[in-house]
Coordinates of C-alpha atoms in Angstrom, one line a residue:
Chain A
X246 CA -7.1 -48.2 -56.9
X247 CA -6.5 -48.9 -53.5
X248 CA -3.5 -47.4 -51.9
X249 CA -2.6 -47.6 -48.5
X250 CA 0.3 -46.2 -45.9
X251 CA 0.6 -45.9 -42.5
X252 CA 2.8 -43.0 -40.6
X253 CA 4.5 -43.5 -37.5
X254 CA 4.0 -40.1 -35.3
X255 CA 7.0 -39.6 -33.1
X256 CA 5.7 -39.8 -29.6
X257 CA 4.0 -43.7 -31.2
X258 CA 1.6 -43.3 -32.4
X259 CA 0.2 -44.7 -35.6
X260 CA -1.7 -43.2 -38.5
X261 CA -2.9 -45.5 -41.1
X262 CA -4.6 -44.1 -44.2
X263 CA -6.6 -46.1 -47.5
X264 CA -7.3 -44.2 -50.4
X265 CA -9.7 -45.5 -53.3
X266 CA -8.9 -43.3 -56.3
X267 CA -9.9 -43.0 -59.7
X268 CA -8.8 -40.8 -62.1
X269 CA -6.3 -39.3 -60.4
X270 CA -8.8 -38.2 -57.7
X271 CA -9.8 -39.6 -54.1
X272 CA -12.8 -41.5 -54.0
X273 CA -12.8 -43.0 -50.7
X274 CA -10.5 -41.9 -47.8
X275 CA -10.5 -43.9 -44.7
X276 CA -8.2 -42.4 -41.7
X277 CA -7.4 -45.0 -38.8
X278 CA -5.0 -45.3 -36.0
X279 CA -4.4 -45.5 -32.0
X280 CA -4.6 -41.5 -32.2
X281 CA -7.6 -39.6 -30.2
X282 CA -10.0 -37.1 -32.2
X283 CA -12.5 -35.1 -30.1
X284 CA -15.2 -34.8 -30.8
X285 CA -15.0 -38.9 -32.1
X286 CA -18.1 -38.3 -34.3
X287 CA -15.2 -36.1 -36.6
X288 CA -13.5 -39.1 -38.1
X289 CA -15.8 -39.0 -41.5
X290 CA -15.8 -35.1 -42.0
X291 CA -11.8 -35.2 -41.8
X292 CA -12.2 -38.7 -44.4
X293 CA -14.1 -36.5 -46.3
X294 CA -12.1 -33.6 -46.6
X295 CA -9.6 -35.9 -48.3
X296 CA -12.3 -37.2 -50.9
X297 CA -12.3 -35.4 -54.3
X298 CA -8.6 -33.8 -54.2
X299 CA -6.2 -34.6 -56.8
X300 CA -3.6 -37.5 -55.7
X301 CA -1.0 -35.5 -56.6
X302 CA -2.1 -32.5 -53.8
X303 CA 0.8 -30.6 -52.2
X304 CA 1.2 -31.5 -48.4
X305 CA 0.0 -27.7 -47.5
X306 CA -3.6 -28.0 -49.0
X307 CA -4.1 -31.1 -47.5
X308 CA -3.4 -30.1 -44.4
X309 CA -5.3 -27.0 -44.9
X310 CA -8.0 -28.8 -45.5
X311 CA -8.2 -30.8 -42.3
X312 CA -7.6 -27.6 -40.5
X313 CA -11.2 -26.6 -41.6
X314 CA -12.5 -29.6 -39.3
X315 CA -13.2 -28.1 -36.2
X316 CA -11.5 -31.1 -33.7
X317 CA -9.0 -31.4 -31.4
X318 CA -6.5 -34.0 -33.2
X319 CA -4.5 -35.4 -30.2
X320 CA -1.4 -37.6 -31.1
X321 CA -1.3 -36.9 -34.7
X322 CA -1.5 -33.7 -36.8
X323 CA -2.8 -32.9 -40.1
X324 CA 1.0 -32.9 -41.2
X325 CA 0.6 -36.8 -39.9
X326 CA -2.1 -37.2 -42.2
X327 CA -0.9 -35.5 -45.4
X328 CA 2.1 -37.2 -45.5
X329 CA 0.3 -40.6 -45.1
X330 CA -1.6 -39.2 -47.9
X331 CA 1.5 -38.7 -50.0
X332 CA 3.3 -41.7 -48.8
X333 CA 0.4 -44.0 -49.7
X334 CA 0.0 -42.3 -53.3
X335 CA 3.8 -42.5 -53.9
X336 CA 4.4 -46.4 -52.6
X337 CA 1.1 -47.5 -51.4
X338 CA -0.5 -49.4 -54.3
X339 CA -1.3 -53.3 -53.6
X340 CA 0.2 -55.8 -56.1
X341 CA -3.3 -56.6 -57.4
Chain B
X144 CA -15.3 -30.2 -4.3
X145 CA -18.1 -32.4 -4.0
X146 CA -17.0 -36.3 -2.0
X147 CA -15.6 -38.5 -4.2
X148 CA -17.3 -41.8 -5.2
X149 CA -15.1 -45.0 -5.3
X150 CA -16.7 -48.0 -7.3
X151 CA -14.4 -50.8 -5.7
X152 CA -17.0 -53.9 -6.9
X153 CA -18.8 -55.5 -9.7
X154 CA -17.7 -57.9 -12.1
X155 CA -18.8 -58.2 -15.5
X156 CA -18.1 -59.2 -19.3
X157 CA -16.0 -56.3 -21.5
X158 CA -19.3 -55.1 -23.2
X159 CA -20.5 -53.7 -19.8
X160 CA -17.7 -52.4 -18.4
X161 CA -17.4 -49.9 -21.5
X162 CA -21.4 -49.8 -21.3
X163 CA -21.0 -48.6 -17.8
X164 CA -18.2 -45.7 -18.6
X165 CA -20.6 -44.6 -21.4
X166 CA -23.1 -44.3 -18.7
X167 CA -21.3 -42.4 -16.2
X168 CA -19.3 -39.9 -18.6
X169 CA -22.7 -39.0 -19.7
X170 CA -23.8 -38.6 -16.0
X171 CA -21.1 -36.7 -15.0
X172 CA -21.3 -34.6 -18.1
X173 CA -24.5 -33.5 -16.9
X174 CA -23.9 -32.9 -14.0
X175 CA -26.1 -35.0 -12.3
X176 CA -22.7 -37.4 -10.3
X177 CA -20.5 -36.8 -8.5
X178 CA -16.8 -37.3 -9.6
X179 CA -15.9 -41.1 -9.4
X180 CA -13.3 -43.3 -9.1
X181 CA -13.8 -46.7 -10.3
X182 CA -11.7 -50.2 -10.7
X183 CA -12.6 -52.7 -13.5
X184 CA -13.5 -56.5 -12.5
X185 CA -13.5 -58.6 -15.7
X186 CA -14.8 -62.3 -15.9
X187 CA -13.1 -63.4 -19.6
X188 CA -9.7 -62.2 -21.1
X189 CA -10.4 -59.4 -23.4
X190 CA -9.7 -56.8 -26.2
X191 CA -10.8 -53.5 -25.5
X192 CA -9.4 -51.6 -29.0
X193 CA -9.6 -48.0 -29.9
X194 CA -12.6 -46.1 -31.0
X195 CA -10.5 -45.1 -34.3
X196 CA -8.9 -48.3 -35.0
X197 CA -9.5 -50.9 -37.9
X198 CA -11.7 -54.1 -36.1
X199 CA -9.4 -56.6 -38.9
X200 CA -6.1 -55.1 -37.9
X201 CA -5.6 -55.4 -34.5
X202 CA -6.4 -58.9 -33.2
X203 CA -6.2 -62.7 -34.5
X204 CA -10.1 -63.1 -34.5
X205 CA -10.1 -66.3 -35.2
X206 CA -7.5 -67.5 -32.1
X207 CA -9.9 -64.9 -30.0
X208 CA -13.2 -66.5 -30.7
X209 CA -11.5 -70.0 -30.1
X210 CA -10.0 -69.3 -26.7
X211 CA -13.6 -66.8 -25.7
X212 CA -11.7 -63.4 -25.7
X213 CA -14.2 -60.6 -26.0
X214 CA -13.3 -57.9 -28.2
X215 CA -15.1 -54.7 -28.1
X216 CA -14.3 -51.4 -29.6
X217 CA -13.8 -48.8 -26.8
X218 CA -15.6 -44.8 -26.9
X219 CA -11.5 -43.9 -26.1
X220 CA -9.2 -43.4 -28.8
X221 CA -5.5 -45.5 -28.5
X222 CA -4.8 -48.9 -29.0
X223 CA -5.8 -52.5 -28.2
X224 CA -4.7 -53.9 -25.3
X225 CA -5.4 -57.7 -24.1
X226 CA -6.6 -58.3 -20.5
X227 CA -7.2 -61.1 -18.5
X228 CA -9.2 -61.7 -15.4
X229 CA -6.7 -60.6 -12.2
X230 CA -4.0 -59.8 -14.0
X231 CA -3.8 -56.4 -15.4
X232 CA -5.6 -53.6 -13.4
X233 CA -8.0 -51.1 -15.1
X234 CA -10.0 -48.0 -13.6
X235 CA -11.9 -45.3 -14.9
X236 CA -12.1 -41.6 -13.6
X237 CA -15.1 -39.7 -14.4
X238 CA -14.6 -36.1 -13.6
X239 CA -16.2 -32.3 -14.0
X240 CA -14.2 -30.6 -17.3
X241 CA -13.1 -27.4 -15.0
X242 CA -11.4 -30.0 -12.8
X243 CA -9.0 -31.3 -15.5
X244 CA -5.8 -29.3 -17.1
X245 CA -7.2 -28.0 -20.2
X246 CA -3.9 -29.0 -22.0
X247 CA -4.0 -32.8 -22.6
X248 CA -0.9 -33.7 -22.3
X249 CA -0.8 -32.3 -18.7
X250 CA -4.4 -33.9 -17.9
X251 CA -3.0 -37.4 -18.5
X252 CA 0.2 -36.4 -16.6
X253 CA -1.9 -35.2 -13.5
X254 CA -4.9 -37.7 -13.8
X255 CA -2.5 -41.0 -13.6
X256 CA -0.1 -39.0 -11.1
X257 CA -1.4 -41.0 -8.0
X258 CA -0.9 -44.4 -9.7
X259 CA 2.3 -43.4 -10.3
X260 CA 3.2 -42.5 -6.9
X261 CA 1.4 -45.4 -5.8
X262 CA 3.6 -48.1 -7.6
X263 CA 6.6 -45.7 -6.4
X264 CA 5.4 -46.6 -3.2
X265 CA 5.8 -49.7 -3.7
X266 CA 9.3 -50.1 -5.0
X267 CA 8.1 -49.9 -8.8
X268 CA 10.0 -47.5 -10.4
X269 CA 7.0 -46.1 -12.8
X270 CA 7.0 -43.0 -14.2
X271 CA 4.7 -40.8 -17.0
X272 CA 5.5 -41.0 -20.8
X273 CA 3.6 -38.4 -22.5
X274 CA 1.4 -39.2 -24.2
X275 CA -0.5 -41.5 -22.4
X276 CA 1.6 -44.3 -21.1
X277 CA 3.0 -45.5 -17.5
X278 CA 6.7 -46.6 -18.0
X279 CA 8.8 -49.1 -16.5
X280 CA 12.8 -49.0 -17.5
X281 CA 12.0 -52.5 -18.6
X282 CA 9.1 -51.1 -20.9
X283 CA 5.4 -50.0 -21.0
X284 CA 3.5 -50.6 -17.4
X285 CA 0.1 -49.3 -18.9
X286 CA -1.7 -46.8 -20.7
X287 CA -4.6 -44.3 -20.4
X288 CA -7.2 -42.5 -22.8
X289 CA -9.3 -39.5 -22.3
X290 CA -12.9 -39.2 -23.8
X291 CA -13.2 -35.6 -23.5
X292 CA -16.8 -34.0 -23.7
X293 CA -18.0 -30.2 -23.0
X294 CA -18.3 -30.5 -19.0
X295 CA -17.1 -34.1 -18.2
X296 CA -14.0 -36.3 -18.8
X297 CA -13.6 -39.8 -18.6
X298 CA -10.3 -41.1 -18.0
X299 CA -9.3 -44.8 -18.2
X300 CA -6.2 -46.7 -17.3
X301 CA -5.0 -50.1 -17.6
X302 CA -1.8 -51.3 -16.2
X303 CA -0.4 -54.9 -16.3
X304 CA 0.1 -57.2 -13.0
X305 CA 1.0 -60.1 -14.4
X306 CA -0.1 -60.2 -17.9
X307 CA 0.7 -63.5 -20.0
X308 CA 2.4 -61.5 -22.6
X309 CA 2.9 -64.4 -24.6
X310 CA -0.5 -65.1 -24.8
X311 CA -0.7 -61.2 -25.6
X312 CA 1.4 -62.1 -28.8
X313 CA -0.7 -64.6 -30.1
X314 CA -4.3 -62.2 -29.6
X315 CA -3.4 -59.1 -30.7
X316 CA -1.9 -58.4 -34.6
X317 CA 1.3 -56.9 -33.1
X318 CA 4.4 -56.8 -35.5
X319 CA 1.9 -59.0 -38.2
X320 CA 0.6 -57.9 -42.0
X321 CA -2.8 -56.1 -42.4
X322 CA -5.4 -58.0 -43.0
X323 CA -6.5 -55.2 -45.5
X324 CA -3.0 -55.1 -47.2
X325 CA 0.7 -56.2 -47.4
X326 CA 2.0 -53.5 -45.2
X327 CA 3.7 -54.9 -41.9
X328 CA 2.6 -52.7 -38.8
X329 CA 5.3 -52.0 -36.6
X330 CA 6.2 -53.6 -33.6
X331 CA 4.8 -52.3 -29.9
X332 CA 7.4 -51.6 -27.7
X333 CA 8.3 -53.6 -25.1
X334 CA 5.3 -54.6 -22.1
X335 CA 6.6 -54.6 -18.5
X336 CA 4.8 -56.4 -15.6
X337 CA 3.7 -54.9 -12.0
X338 CA 4.4 -58.5 -10.9
X339 CA 8.2 -58.1 -12.2
X340 CA 9.3 -54.9 -9.6
X341 CA 7.4 -56.2 -6.5
X342 CA 5.8 -59.2 -4.0
X343 CA 2.3 -57.1 -3.4
X344 CA -0.2 -59.2 -4.3
X345 CA -2.8 -57.6 -7.1
X346 CA -5.5 -56.3 -4.3
X347 CA -3.0 -55.0 -2.5
X348 CA -1.6 -52.6 -5.3
X349 CA -5.2 -51.7 -5.5
X350 CA -5.9 -50.8 -2.0
X351 CA -3.3 -48.8 -2.6
X352 CA -3.9 -46.8 -5.7
X353 CA -7.4 -46.3 -3.8
X354 CA -5.1 -44.7 -0.2
X355 CA -3.3 -42.7 -2.2
X356 CA -6.1 -41.5 -5.0
X357 CA -8.1 -40.2 -1.8
X358 CA -5.6 -39.6 1.0
X359 CA -6.3 -35.5 -0.1
X360 CA -10.1 -36.1 -1.1
X361 CA -13.2 -36.4 0.4
X362 CA -14.6 -39.8 -0.7
X363 CA -17.4 -42.6 0.0
X364 CA -17.1 -45.8 -1.1
X365 CA -21.0 -46.9 -3.1
X366 CA -21.6 -49.5 -5.7
X367 CA -23.3 -48.9 -8.9
X368 CA -27.1 -47.8 -8.7
X369 CA -29.9 -49.5 -9.9
X370 CA -30.7 -47.3 -12.6
X371 CA -27.1 -47.3 -13.4
X372 CA -26.9 -50.7 -14.0
X373 CA -29.9 -50.7 -16.3
X374 CA -29.0 -48.3 -18.5
X375 CA -25.6 -50.2 -18.8
X376 CA -27.2 -53.2 -19.2
X377 CA -29.0 -51.8 -22.2
X378 CA -26.2 -50.1 -23.6
X379 CA -24.3 -53.3 -23.2
X380 CA -26.7 -55.3 -24.8
X381 CA -27.2 -53.0 -28.0
X382 CA -24.2 -51.0 -28.7
X383 CA -21.1 -52.9 -27.4
X384 CA -22.3 -56.1 -27.9
X385 CA -23.5 -55.6 -31.3
X386 CA -21.2 -55.5 -34.6
X387 CA -22.2 -52.5 -35.7
X388 CA -20.3 -50.7 -32.8
X389 CA -17.4 -53.2 -32.9
X390 CA -16.9 -53.8 -36.4
X391 CA -17.9 -50.0 -37.4
X392 CA -14.3 -49.6 -38.4

């Protein structure tokens, strides 16, 4: 199932998440938006940290996973991604 | 501190500008170039969009193609902007990392300070708005984006001089539902234009920007070298005109 959600960051950035799920786990994750990430090549690593997580993973655990990536998240935070994750799981299903 | 290099020439297609940015950022990062300020001159309307944005979701691609609008993914994060030749002002700053505040917000404020002050000199009530915007009380005048390498920083900024904001709304998918799902993207904030607040021509604004930037710096006007152009040409063709890069996300 494809789950999607957008999270608006307080200073105006937008974080969008798309989760491809199966058997209550994230099979594929995509993080998109108008944020900054240094170095940029770390985007795939952030996504990889989310892949394999149970869909009911708690916010703190998601944040912890993202924080293991050695990158500067600018204009957004692991908390924003975690909130987008949970929003996607809760209400992000497509009516297809 | 070494003499600044000012590049205020060269009209190129959109992919070439991004290729020049990449080539000069590599050079400043490897210590092979003086700090440099470059102004962009475009041939066609374009949409440079953010490094981490989804290609499909930001632009009305059918409309862009019909109108010959060039769509290019930047090497910097941030959002999509609509640009038209002679109607926006874009500049790039390539600067050694040790001359830039480590704090990101501080660095945006610092590197756009000359522009904010130049606009104020011309009677435009501009101010820096964190993280990366230049604002007027009526709306957003422009935005900046940075790429921070180990030893060098690229900071580029685009401001609207007298952009066709109605055309912008036709090109950018602002406040429209995402292509990939049914969710609606939230509407961007209002746009304001330099021309709405001053009688000075675009050229005069650019000249004022250069004056302000260089008033406390040793500097020299010098265009791109043959070697830089050659490298950028290859990169424009192989990377910034390719589907692999522009549609990678």
